[in-house]
PDB file of C-alpha atoms in Angstrom:
ATOM      1  CA  MET A   1      -8.117 -58.086 -21.398  1.00  0.00           C
ATOM      2  CA  GLN A   2      -5.998 -56.403 -18.943  1.00  0.00           C
ATOM      3  CA  SER A   3      -6.731 -52.729 -18.015  1.00  0.00           C
ATOM      4  CA  ALA A   4      -6.645 -50.588 -21.229  1.00  0.00           C
ATOM      5  CA  VAL A   5      -3.336 -48.646 -21.469  1.00  0.00           C
ATOM      6  CA  LEU A   6      -4.485 -47.564 -25.189  1.00  0.00           C
ATOM      7  CA  LYS A   7      -8.399 -47.161 -26.098  1.00  0.00           C
ATOM      8  CA  VAL A   8      -9.182 -46.171 -29.547  1.00  0.00           C
ATOM      9  CA  GLU A   9     -13.048 -45.328 -30.089  1.00  0.00           C
ATOM     10  CA  LYS A  10     -14.755 -44.933 -33.357  1.00  0.00           C
ATOM     11  CA  VAL A  11     -11.818 -42.638 -34.965  1.00  0.00           C
ATOM     12  CA  ASP A  12     -12.313 -41.056 -38.348  1.00  0.00           C
ATOM     13  CA  LYS A  13      -9.508 -39.439 -40.447  1.00  0.00           C
ATOM     14  CA  GLN A  14     -10.583 -37.719 -43.661  1.00  0.00           C
ATOM     15  CA  ILE A  15      -8.415 -35.384 -45.738  1.00  0.00           C
ATOM     16  CA  GLY A  16     -10.160 -33.754 -48.302  1.00  0.00           C
ATOM     17  CA  ARG A  17     -12.913 -36.053 -49.476  1.00  0.00           C
ATOM     18  CA  HIS A  18     -10.586 -38.884 -48.911  1.00  0.00           C
ATOM     19  CA  MET A  19     -11.491 -40.995 -46.041  1.00  0.00           C
ATOM     20  CA  ILE A  20      -8.155 -42.355 -44.517  1.00  0.00           C
ATOM     21  CA  LEU A  21      -9.315 -43.947 -41.579  1.00  0.00           C
ATOM     22  CA  GLN A  22     -13.080 -45.186 -40.721  1.00  0.00           C
ATOM     23  CA  ASP A  23     -14.372 -46.261 -37.383  1.00  0.00           C
ATOM     24  CA  ILE A  24     -11.220 -47.393 -35.861  1.00  0.00           C
ATOM     25  CA  SER A  25     -11.722 -48.944 -32.223  1.00  0.00           C
ATOM     26  CA  MET A  26      -8.853 -50.901 -30.559  1.00  0.00           C
ATOM     27  CA  GLU A  27      -7.448 -51.633 -27.103  1.00  0.00           C
ATOM     28  CA  ILE A  28      -3.998 -52.447 -25.713  1.00  0.00           C
ATOM     29  CA  GLY A  29      -3.778 -53.843 -22.403  1.00  0.00           C
ATOM     30  CA  GLN A  30      -1.004 -53.596 -19.924  1.00  0.00           C
ATOM     31  CA  GLY A  31       2.200 -55.339 -20.662  1.00  0.00           C
ATOM     32  CA  GLU A  32       0.920 -56.382 -24.100  1.00  0.00           C
ATOM     33  CA  ILE A  33       2.682 -56.283 -27.552  1.00  0.00           C
ATOM     34  CA  VAL A  34       0.196 -55.481 -30.025  1.00  0.00           C
ATOM     35  CA  GLY A  35       1.316 -55.546 -33.940  1.00  0.00           C
ATOM     36  CA  LEU A  36      -0.303 -53.014 -36.178  1.00  0.00           C
ATOM     37  CA  LEU A  37      -0.459 -55.102 -39.621  1.00  0.00           C
ATOM     38  CA  GLY A  38      -1.773 -53.666 -42.862  1.00  0.00           C
ATOM     39  CA  PRO A  39      -1.104 -53.981 -46.799  1.00  0.00           C
ATOM     40  CA  ASN A  40       0.391 -51.140 -48.867  1.00  0.00           C
ATOM     41  CA  GLY A  41      -1.898 -47.955 -48.133  1.00  0.00           C
ATOM     42  CA  SER A  42      -3.680 -49.141 -45.148  1.00  0.00           C
ATOM     43  CA  GLY A  43      -3.321 -46.333 -43.023  1.00  0.00           C
ATOM     44  CA  LYS A  44      -1.148 -47.442 -40.412  1.00  0.00           C
ATOM     45  CA  THR A  45       1.142 -44.503 -40.054  1.00  0.00           C
ATOM     46  CA  THR A  46      -2.012 -42.067 -39.934  1.00  0.00           C
ATOM     47  CA  LEU A  47      -3.464 -43.874 -37.174  1.00  0.00           C
ATOM     48  CA  ILE A  48      -0.224 -43.397 -35.084  1.00  0.00           C
ATOM     49  CA  ARG A  49       0.190 -40.175 -35.787  1.00  0.00           C
ATOM     50  CA  LEU A  50      -3.343 -39.568 -34.442  1.00  0.00           C
ATOM     51  CA  ILE A  51      -2.560 -41.324 -31.426  1.00  0.00           C
ATOM     52  CA  VAL A  52       1.075 -39.274 -30.410  1.00  0.00           C
ATOM     53  CA  GLY A  53      -1.063 -36.138 -31.520  1.00  0.00           C
ATOM     54  CA  LEU A  54       0.850 -35.200 -34.732  1.00  0.00           C
ATOM     55  CA  MET A  55      -2.343 -35.276 -36.670  1.00  0.00           C
ATOM     56  CA  LYS A  56      -5.855 -34.344 -35.889  1.00  0.00           C
ATOM     57  CA  LYS A  57      -8.673 -36.674 -35.945  1.00  0.00           C
ATOM     58  CA  ASN A  58     -12.033 -35.674 -37.430  1.00  0.00           C
ATOM     59  CA  ASN A  59     -14.206 -38.011 -35.138  1.00  0.00           C
ATOM     60  CA  GLY A  60     -13.855 -40.327 -32.254  1.00  0.00           C
ATOM     61  CA  ARG A  61     -12.013 -40.784 -29.035  1.00  0.00           C
ATOM     62  CA  ILE A  62      -8.470 -41.661 -28.039  1.00  0.00           C
ATOM     63  CA  MET A  63      -7.763 -42.481 -23.951  1.00  0.00           C
ATOM     64  CA  ILE A  64      -4.241 -42.890 -22.811  1.00  0.00           C
ATOM     65  CA  ASN A  65      -4.061 -44.315 -19.144  1.00  0.00           C
ATOM     66  CA  GLY A  66      -7.568 -43.243 -18.662  1.00  0.00           C
ATOM     67  CA  TYR A  67      -6.712 -39.574 -19.895  1.00  0.00           C
ATOM     68  CA  SER A  68      -8.564 -38.113 -22.965  1.00  0.00           C
ATOM     69  CA  GLN A  69      -6.178 -37.120 -25.636  1.00  0.00           C
ATOM     70  CA  ASP A  70      -8.935 -33.915 -26.413  1.00  0.00           C
ATOM     71  CA  HIS A  71      -9.101 -32.404 -22.915  1.00  0.00           C
ATOM     72  CA  GLU A  72      -6.022 -34.029 -21.031  1.00  0.00           C
ATOM     73  CA  PHE A  73      -3.671 -34.066 -23.754  1.00  0.00           C
ATOM     74  CA  LEU A  74      -0.429 -33.291 -22.091  1.00  0.00           C
ATOM     75  CA  LYS A  75      -1.146 -35.807 -18.995  1.00  0.00           C
ATOM     76  CA  ALA A  76      -2.304 -38.224 -21.892  1.00  0.00           C
ATOM     77  CA  MET A  77       1.344 -37.767 -23.750  1.00  0.00           C
ATOM     78  CA  THR A  78       3.430 -37.949 -20.497  1.00  0.00           C
ATOM     79  CA  SER A  79       3.060 -41.756 -20.447  1.00  0.00           C
ATOM     80  CA  VAL A  80       3.770 -42.169 -23.992  1.00  0.00           C
ATOM     81  CA  GLY A  81       6.936 -43.083 -25.482  1.00  0.00           C
ATOM     82  CA  ALA A  82       7.581 -43.396 -29.287  1.00  0.00           C
ATOM     83  CA  ILE A  83      10.007 -44.058 -31.988  1.00  0.00           C
ATOM     84  CA  ILE A  84       8.518 -42.968 -35.287  1.00  0.00           C
ATOM     85  CA  GLU A  85      10.584 -44.522 -38.030  1.00  0.00           C
ATOM     86  CA  ASN A  86      14.369 -43.771 -37.557  1.00  0.00           C
ATOM     87  CA  PRO A  87      15.087 -41.981 -34.293  1.00  0.00           C
ATOM     88  CA  GLU A  88      16.874 -38.759 -34.666  1.00  0.00           C
ATOM     89  CA  PHE A  89      19.836 -37.558 -32.202  1.00  0.00           C
ATOM     90  CA  TYR A  90      22.660 -34.675 -32.289  1.00  0.00           C
ATOM     91  CA  SER A  91      25.101 -36.571 -33.837  1.00  0.00           C
ATOM     92  CA  TYR A  92      27.939 -34.183 -32.721  1.00  0.00           C
ATOM     93  CA  LEU A  93      27.063 -35.229 -29.186  1.00  0.00           C
ATOM     94  CA  THR A  94      27.603 -38.590 -26.946  1.00  0.00           C
ATOM     95  CA  GLY A  95      24.870 -40.669 -26.399  1.00  0.00           C
ATOM     96  CA  PHE A  96      24.852 -39.793 -22.853  1.00  0.00           C
ATOM     97  CA  GLU A  97      24.680 -36.150 -23.712  1.00  0.00           C
ATOM     98  CA  ASN A  98      21.577 -36.875 -25.873  1.00  0.00           C
ATOM     99  CA  LEU A  99      19.990 -38.786 -23.287  1.00  0.00           C
ATOM    100  CA  GLU A 100      20.642 -35.843 -20.903  1.00  0.00           C
ATOM    101  CA  LEU A 101      19.062 -33.243 -22.901  1.00  0.00           C
ATOM    102  CA  PHE A 102      16.087 -35.577 -23.422  1.00  0.00           C
ATOM    103  CA  ALA A 103      15.502 -36.146 -19.445  1.00  0.00           C
ATOM    104  CA  ALA A 104      15.408 -32.342 -18.921  1.00  0.00           C
ATOM    105  CA  MET A 105      12.429 -32.318 -20.894  1.00  0.00           C
ATOM    106  CA  HIS A 106      10.588 -34.494 -18.095  1.00  0.00           C
ATOM    107  CA  ASP A 107      10.089 -34.120 -14.548  1.00  0.00           C
ATOM    108  CA  GLY A 108      11.928 -36.682 -12.096  1.00  0.00           C
ATOM    109  CA  VAL A 109      14.227 -38.248 -14.574  1.00  0.00           C
ATOM    110  CA  SER A 110      17.605 -38.681 -12.687  1.00  0.00           C
ATOM    111  CA  GLU A 111      20.954 -39.402 -13.647  1.00  0.00           C
ATOM    112  CA  ASP A 112      20.362 -42.827 -12.086  1.00  0.00           C
ATOM    113  CA  ARG A 113      17.366 -43.511 -14.307  1.00  0.00           C
ATOM    114  CA  ILE A 114      19.721 -42.582 -17.399  1.00  0.00           C
ATOM    115  CA  HIS A 115      22.524 -45.172 -16.198  1.00  0.00           C
ATOM    116  CA  GLU A 116      19.389 -47.754 -15.772  1.00  0.00           C
ATOM    117  CA  VAL A 117      18.203 -47.481 -19.140  1.00  0.00           C
ATOM    118  CA  VAL A 118      21.738 -47.560 -20.639  1.00  0.00           C
ATOM    119  CA  LYS A 119      22.352 -50.636 -18.877  1.00  0.00           C
ATOM    120  CA  ARG A 120      18.952 -51.977 -20.453  1.00  0.00           C
ATOM    121  CA  VAL A 121      19.782 -51.789 -23.836  1.00  0.00           C
ATOM    122  CA  ARG A 122      23.387 -52.958 -23.274  1.00  0.00           C
ATOM    123  CA  LEU A 123      25.071 -49.512 -24.635  1.00  0.00           C
ATOM    124  CA  GLU A 124      27.652 -49.151 -21.612  1.00  0.00           C
ATOM    125  CA  HIS A 125      30.440 -49.515 -23.858  1.00  0.00           C
ATOM    126  CA  ALA A 126      29.543 -46.635 -26.191  1.00  0.00           C
ATOM    127  CA  ILE A 127      27.480 -44.461 -24.277  1.00  0.00           C
ATOM    128  CA  HIS A 128      30.089 -41.732 -24.002  1.00  0.00           C
ATOM    129  CA  GLN A 129      31.073 -41.817 -27.881  1.00  0.00           C
ATOM    130  CA  LYS A 130      29.450 -39.519 -30.272  1.00  0.00           C
ATOM    131  CA  VAL A 131      26.355 -40.788 -31.711  1.00  0.00           C
ATOM    132  CA  LYS A 132      27.900 -40.130 -35.394  1.00  0.00           C
ATOM    133  CA  THR A 133      30.236 -43.349 -34.747  1.00  0.00           C
ATOM    134  CA  TYR A 134      26.817 -45.194 -33.741  1.00  0.00           C
ATOM    135  CA  SER A 135      26.102 -48.274 -36.159  1.00  0.00           C
ATOM    136  CA  LEU A 136      22.035 -48.147 -36.883  1.00  0.00           C
ATOM    137  CA  GLY A 137      21.505 -50.740 -34.648  1.00  0.00           C
ATOM    138  CA  MET A 138      23.268 -48.662 -32.058  1.00  0.00           C
ATOM    139  CA  LYS A 139      21.094 -45.727 -32.517  1.00  0.00           C
ATOM    140  CA  GLN A 140      17.828 -47.703 -32.437  1.00  0.00           C
ATOM    141  CA  ARG A 141      19.169 -49.060 -28.961  1.00  0.00           C
ATOM    142  CA  LEU A 142      19.649 -45.166 -28.063  1.00  0.00           C
ATOM    143  CA  GLY A 143      16.064 -44.519 -29.338  1.00  0.00           C
ATOM    144  CA  ILE A 144      14.627 -47.052 -27.291  1.00  0.00           C
ATOM    145  CA  ALA A 145      16.452 -45.501 -24.089  1.00  0.00           C
ATOM    146  CA  GLN A 146      15.203 -42.100 -24.990  1.00  0.00           C
ATOM    147  CA  ALA A 147      11.822 -43.494 -25.545  1.00  0.00           C
ATOM    148  CA  ILE A 148      11.377 -45.067 -22.286  1.00  0.00           C
ATOM    149  CA  LEU A 149      13.594 -42.801 -20.217  1.00  0.00           C
ATOM    150  CA  HIS A 150      10.363 -41.132 -18.402  1.00  0.00           C
ATOM    151  CA  GLN A 151       9.068 -44.739 -17.718  1.00  0.00           C
ATOM    152  CA  PRO A 152       6.307 -44.480 -20.178  1.00  0.00           C
ATOM    153  CA  ASN A 153       3.101 -46.763 -19.848  1.00  0.00           C
ATOM    154  CA  LEU A 154       2.783 -47.231 -23.460  1.00  0.00           C
ATOM    155  CA  LEU A 155       5.497 -47.240 -26.114  1.00  0.00           C
ATOM    156  CA  ILE A 156       4.747 -46.753 -29.773  1.00  0.00           C
ATOM    157  CA  LEU A 157       7.043 -47.888 -32.325  1.00  0.00           C
ATOM    158  CA  ASP A 158       6.807 -47.305 -36.418  1.00  0.00           C
ATOM    159  CA  GLU A 159       8.534 -49.287 -38.630  1.00  0.00           C
ATOM    160  CA  PRO A 160      11.522 -49.399 -35.819  1.00  0.00           C
ATOM    161  CA  THR A 161      13.559 -52.291 -37.514  1.00  0.00           C
ATOM    162  CA  ASN A 162      13.754 -50.446 -41.032  1.00  0.00           C
ATOM    163  CA  GLY A 163      17.530 -50.529 -42.199  1.00  0.00           C
ATOM    164  CA  LEU A 164      18.406 -53.325 -39.775  1.00  0.00           C
ATOM    165  CA  ASP A 165      20.141 -56.374 -40.812  1.00  0.00           C
ATOM    166  CA  PRO A 166      18.686 -59.997 -39.461  1.00  0.00           C
ATOM    167  CA  ALA A 167      20.866 -60.238 -36.496  1.00  0.00           C
ATOM    168  CA  GLY A 168      19.888 -56.259 -35.453  1.00  0.00           C
ATOM    169  CA  MET A 169      16.368 -57.368 -35.742  1.00  0.00           C
ATOM    170  CA  LYS A 170      16.735 -60.500 -33.530  1.00  0.00           C
ATOM    171  CA  GLU A 171      18.476 -57.933 -30.897  1.00  0.00           C
ATOM    172  CA  PHE A 172      15.935 -55.361 -31.257  1.00  0.00           C
ATOM    173  CA  ARG A 173      13.286 -57.828 -30.655  1.00  0.00           C
ATOM    174  CA  GLU A 174      15.002 -59.456 -27.543  1.00  0.00           C
ATOM    175  CA  HIS A 175      15.432 -55.601 -25.983  1.00  0.00           C
ATOM    176  CA  LEU A 176      12.012 -55.055 -26.298  1.00  0.00           C
ATOM    177  CA  GLN A 177      10.891 -58.266 -24.704  1.00  0.00           C
ATOM    178  CA  THR A 178      13.024 -57.604 -21.946  1.00  0.00           C
ATOM    179  CA  LEU A 179      11.519 -54.193 -21.338  1.00  0.00           C
ATOM    180  CA  VAL A 180       8.068 -55.322 -21.257  1.00  0.00           C
ATOM    181  CA  GLN A 181       9.008 -58.134 -18.998  1.00  0.00           C
ATOM    182  CA  GLU A 182      10.846 -55.918 -16.645  1.00  0.00           C
ATOM    183  CA  GLU A 183       8.974 -52.680 -16.575  1.00  0.00           C
ATOM    184  CA  GLY A 184       5.467 -53.851 -17.832  1.00  0.00           C
ATOM    185  CA  THR A 185       5.246 -51.390 -20.722  1.00  0.00           C
ATOM    186  CA  SER A 186       2.658 -51.800 -23.132  1.00  0.00           C
ATOM    187  CA  VAL A 187       3.796 -51.667 -26.795  1.00  0.00           C
ATOM    188  CA  LEU A 188       2.041 -51.039 -30.243  1.00  0.00           C
ATOM    189  CA  PHE A 189       4.399 -51.976 -32.591  1.00  0.00           C
ATOM    190  CA  ALA A 190       3.756 -50.919 -36.478  1.00  0.00           C
ATOM    191  CA  THR A 191       5.520 -52.968 -38.933  1.00  0.00           C
ATOM    192  CA  HIS A 192       5.234 -54.576 -42.286  1.00  0.00           C
ATOM    193  CA  LEU A 193       7.091 -57.558 -41.693  1.00  0.00           C
ATOM    194  CA  LEU A 194       4.512 -60.683 -40.731  1.00  0.00           C
ATOM    195  CA  HIS A 195       7.593 -62.694 -39.145  1.00  0.00           C
ATOM    196  CA  GLU A 196       8.246 -59.884 -36.577  1.00  0.00           C
ATOM    197  CA  VAL A 197       4.442 -60.023 -35.539  1.00  0.00           C
ATOM    198  CA  GLU A 198       4.725 -63.758 -35.315  1.00  0.00           C
ATOM    199  CA  GLU A 199       8.033 -63.468 -33.329  1.00  0.00           C
ATOM    200  CA  LEU A 200       7.514 -60.655 -31.289  1.00  0.00           C
ATOM    201  CA  CYS A 201       3.552 -59.618 -30.605  1.00  0.00           C
ATOM    202  CA  ASP A 202       0.839 -61.223 -28.155  1.00  0.00           C
ATOM    203  CA  ARG A 203      -1.776 -59.829 -30.617  1.00  0.00           C
ATOM    204  CA  MET A 204      -2.115 -58.516 -33.999  1.00  0.00           C
ATOM    205  CA  ILE A 205      -4.506 -56.028 -35.481  1.00  0.00           C
ATOM    206  CA  ILE A 206      -4.827 -56.266 -39.311  1.00  0.00           C
ATOM    207  CA  ILE A 207      -5.863 -52.557 -41.055  1.00  0.00           C
ATOM    208  CA  GLN A 208      -6.830 -52.291 -44.686  1.00  0.00           C
ATOM    209  CA  LYS A 209      -8.030 -49.720 -46.288  1.00  0.00           C
ATOM    210  CA  GLY A 210      -8.408 -47.876 -43.247  1.00  0.00           C
ATOM    211  CA  GLN A 211     -10.568 -50.100 -41.525  1.00  0.00           C
ATOM    212  CA  ILE A 212      -9.668 -52.756 -39.082  1.00  0.00           C
ATOM    213  CA  ARG A 213     -10.227 -56.165 -40.667  1.00  0.00           C
ATOM    214  CA  ALA A 214      -9.485 -58.624 -37.999  1.00  0.00           C
ATOM    215  CA  SER A 215      -7.837 -58.840 -34.582  1.00  0.00           C
ATOM    216  CA  ALA A 216      -5.924 -62.114 -33.564  1.00  0.00           C
ATOM    217  CA  ASN A 217      -4.329 -63.448 -30.017  1.00  0.00           C
ATOM    218  CA  LEU A 218      -1.059 -65.099 -31.568  1.00  0.00           C
ATOM    219  CA  ARG A 219      -0.758 -66.875 -28.259  1.00  0.00           C
ATOM    220  CA  ASP A 220      -3.885 -68.672 -28.683  1.00  0.00           C
ATOM    221  CA  MET A 221      -3.101 -69.347 -32.543  1.00  0.00           C
ATOM    222  CA  GLU A 222       0.176 -70.915 -31.329  1.00  0.00           C
ATOM    223  CA  GLY A 223      -1.905 -73.700 -29.531  1.00  0.00           C
ATOM    224  CA  LYS A 224      -4.324 -74.682 -32.284  1.00  0.00           C
ATOM    225  CA  GLU A 225      -4.073 -76.904 -34.890  1.00  0.00           C
ATOM    226  CA  GLN A 226      -5.958 -77.266 -38.268  1.00  0.00           C
ATOM    227  CA  VAL A 227      -6.884 -80.867 -39.103  1.00  0.00           C
ATOM    228  CA  LEU A 228      -8.297 -81.627 -42.581  1.00  0.00           C
ATOM    229  CA  MET A 229     -10.659 -84.692 -42.159  1.00  0.00           C
ATOM    230  CA  ASN A 230     -12.205 -87.408 -44.471  1.00  0.00           C
ATOM    231  CA  ILE A 231     -15.397 -88.405 -42.512  1.00  0.00           C
ATOM    232  CA  GLN A 232     -17.987 -90.815 -43.601  1.00  0.00           C
ATOM    233  CA  PRO A 233     -21.042 -90.028 -44.265  1.00  0.00           C
ATOM    234  CA  VAL A 234     -19.958 -86.138 -44.528  1.00  0.00           C
ATOM    235  CA  GLU A 235     -23.334 -84.860 -44.509  1.00  0.00           C
ATOM    236  CA  LYS A 236     -24.160 -86.175 -41.513  1.00  0.00           C
ATOM    237  CA  ALA A 237     -20.813 -85.774 -39.877  1.00  0.00           C
ATOM    238  CA  ALA A 238     -21.441 -81.828 -40.745  1.00  0.00           C
ATOM    239  CA  SER A 239     -24.612 -81.737 -38.859  1.00  0.00           C
ATOM    240  CA  TRP A 240     -22.935 -83.625 -35.889  1.00  0.00           C
ATOM    241  CA  LEU A 241     -20.099 -80.862 -35.951  1.00  0.00           C
ATOM    242  CA  ASP A 242     -22.385 -78.102 -35.836  1.00  0.00           C
ATOM    243  CA  THR A 243     -24.660 -79.816 -32.914  1.00  0.00           C
ATOM    244  CA  ASN A 244     -21.542 -80.063 -30.820  1.00  0.00           C
ATOM    245  CA  GLY A 245     -20.193 -76.616 -31.375  1.00  0.00           C
ATOM    246  CA  TYR A 246     -16.882 -77.241 -33.736  1.00  0.00           C
ATOM    247  CA  THR A 247     -15.806 -74.606 -36.292  1.00  0.00           C
ATOM    248  CA  TYR A 248     -15.312 -76.295 -39.569  1.00  0.00           C
ATOM    249  CA  GLU A 249     -15.115 -75.504 -43.364  1.00  0.00           C
ATOM    250  CA  ARG A 250     -16.773 -77.838 -45.644  1.00  0.00           C
ATOM    251  CA  ASN A 251     -14.083 -78.910 -48.613  1.00  0.00           C
ATOM    252  CA  GLY A 252     -16.096 -81.340 -50.603  1.00  0.00           C
ATOM    253  CA  GLU A 253     -15.925 -84.986 -49.391  1.00  0.00           C
ATOM    254  CA  GLN A 254     -13.576 -83.336 -46.380  1.00  0.00           C
ATOM    255  CA  VAL A 255     -14.047 -80.959 -43.460  1.00  0.00           C
ATOM    256  CA  LEU A 256     -11.518 -78.586 -42.072  1.00  0.00           C
ATOM    257  CA  LEU A 257     -11.171 -77.909 -38.219  1.00  0.00           C
ATOM    258  CA  GLN A 258      -9.526 -75.737 -36.114  1.00  0.00           C
ATOM    259  CA  LEU A 259      -8.938 -76.715 -32.541  1.00  0.00           C
ATOM    260  CA  ASN A 260      -6.720 -77.041 -29.497  1.00  0.00           C
ATOM    261  CA  LYS A 261      -4.228 -79.633 -30.254  1.00  0.00           C
ATOM    262  CA  GLU A 262      -5.238 -81.661 -27.318  1.00  0.00           C
ATOM    263  CA  ARG A 263      -8.706 -82.011 -28.503  1.00  0.00           C
ATOM    264  CA  VAL A 264      -7.870 -83.858 -31.943  1.00  0.00           C
ATOM    265  CA  SER A 265      -7.776 -87.160 -30.556  1.00  0.00           C
ATOM    266  CA  GLU A 266     -10.667 -86.835 -28.378  1.00  0.00           C
ATOM    267  CA  LEU A 267     -12.762 -85.635 -31.458  1.00  0.00           C
ATOM    268  CA  ASN A 268     -11.291 -88.508 -33.286  1.00  0.00           C
ATOM    269  CA  ARG A 269     -12.769 -90.846 -30.528  1.00  0.00           C
ATOM    270  CA  GLN A 270     -16.092 -89.002 -30.228  1.00  0.00           C
ATOM    271  CA  LEU A 271     -16.602 -89.260 -34.020  1.00  0.00           C
ATOM    272  CA  VAL A 272     -15.953 -92.983 -34.229  1.00  0.00           C
ATOM    273  CA  LEU A 273     -18.219 -93.710 -30.744  1.00  0.00           C
ATOM    274  CA  ALA A 274     -20.909 -91.469 -32.843  1.00  0.00           C
ATOM    275  CA  GLY A 275     -20.589 -93.967 -35.549  1.00  0.00           C
ATOM    276  CA  PHE A 276     -19.048 -92.089 -38.167  1.00  0.00           C
ATOM    277  CA  ASP A 277     -16.072 -93.589 -40.301  1.00  0.00           C
ATOM    278  CA  VAL A 278     -12.702 -91.274 -39.858  1.00  0.00           C
ATOM    279  CA  LEU A 279     -10.915 -92.285 -42.920  1.00  0.00           C
ATOM    280  CA  GLU A 280      -8.247 -89.727 -42.729  1.00  0.00           C
ATOM    281  CA  MET A 281      -6.884 -86.932 -40.494  1.00  0.00           C
ATOM    282  CA  THR A 282      -4.201 -84.691 -41.764  1.00  0.00           C
ATOM    283  CA  PRO A 283      -2.578 -81.742 -39.602  1.00  0.00           C
ATOM    284  CA  GLN A 284      -2.728 -78.550 -41.555  1.00  0.00           C
ATOM    285  CA  LYS A 285      -0.595 -76.030 -39.920  1.00  0.00           C
ATOM    286  CA  GLN A 286      -1.635 -72.300 -40.623  1.00  0.00           C
ATOM    287  CA  SER A 287       0.641 -69.653 -40.439  1.00  0.00           C
ATOM    288  CA  ILE A 288       0.317 -66.111 -39.681  1.00  0.00           C
ATOM    289  CA  GLU A 289       0.810 -65.198 -43.118  1.00  0.00           C
ATOM    290  CA  GLU A 290      -1.848 -67.419 -44.341  1.00  0.00           C
ATOM    291  CA  ALA A 291      -4.249 -65.991 -41.802  1.00  0.00           C
ATOM    292  CA  PHE A 292      -3.152 -62.486 -42.985  1.00  0.00           C
ATOM    293  CA  MET A 293      -3.986 -63.322 -46.593  1.00  0.00           C
ATOM    294  CA  LYS A 294      -7.380 -64.649 -45.803  1.00  0.00           C
ATOM    295  CA  TRP A 295      -8.418 -61.931 -43.690  1.00  0.00           C
ATOM    296  CA  THR A 296      -7.302 -59.316 -46.377  1.00  0.00           C
ATOM    297  CA  GLU A 297      -8.444 -61.353 -48.853  1.00  0.00           C
ATOM    298  CA  GLY A 298      -4.971 -61.775 -50.636  1.00  0.00           C
ATOM    299  CA  GLY A 299      -3.719 -58.070 -49.918  1.00  0.00           C
ATOM    300  CA  THR A 300      -0.155 -57.955 -50.077  1.00  0.00           C
ATOM    301  CA  ALA A 301       1.562 -58.138 -46.598  1.00  0.00           C
ATOM    302  CA  ASP A 302       4.278 -55.252 -47.711  1.00  0.00           C
ATOM    303  CA  ALA A 303       2.711 -52.219 -46.256  1.00  0.00           C
ATOM    304  CA  SER A 304       6.019 -49.981 -46.494  1.00  0.00           C
ATOM    305  CA  THR A 305       4.245 -47.098 -48.011  1.00  0.00           C
ATOM    306  CA  ASP A 306       1.306 -46.340 -45.901  1.00  0.00           C
ATOM    307  CA  GLN A 307      -1.126 -43.466 -46.712  1.00  0.00           C
ATOM    308  CA  LYS A 308       0.499 -40.221 -44.312  1.00  0.00           C
TER     309      LYS A 308
END
């Protein structure tokens, strides 16, 4: 992985007798978009609030750009931008005036930088209109502009597409991808929408019942096939697959393998040369939803009411 912009190490959060988060460890590298995904009550929002300093952890360590959140909080937070649920603005001011107020809270944010981020989120046509006239999608774009105004290394988004229609979601994803490409920003993206993770993120982290259950590189998953094979004799074939380092699941007289697409034909040739009869090979494309259900043992993907 690239150098870690965010590093969370063995973090616990307990409220009363209830353990909300337990032994949470994760990293986000420079320029990564990481989806934080979990079923109902998984603790995603609690984790995000710990990272941005809105809640205090009980144990563990959080490092942002090499700065300890415990000992160098202001230095750590200087490099963070965040949208926690729906961004809030002064509705009686224009978009530009709202950005000017936010810029005044940070050192070195020039008027040129304000114009730059306005152009990046494509709000030039409306930036001098009052925010009360903005649609929800326009407010989300203004929220991104505000969050990146001070050029943070890490952008944290908690359910940022809530309330957006499909066109607005698509536009939001495009803005985010452009931001990462042009500024190298790292993004932690918490959402309960599996298709958003699939379309937007480089990696996803599954959290359930306050613990991390899995972490998967989605770009690696894109290049792999699941292949259901009927190989005879199956017992000897399974032993051969073990010896040659293949990962598979046995299903009666069939085996299910996951491997890179370009290796499918090569494996077939190797099995035939080894004396096995390959009676059938059927591609089985595994979706992220199927992987999610497997990792969470069937937990629901709708996580819109996390523990607070």
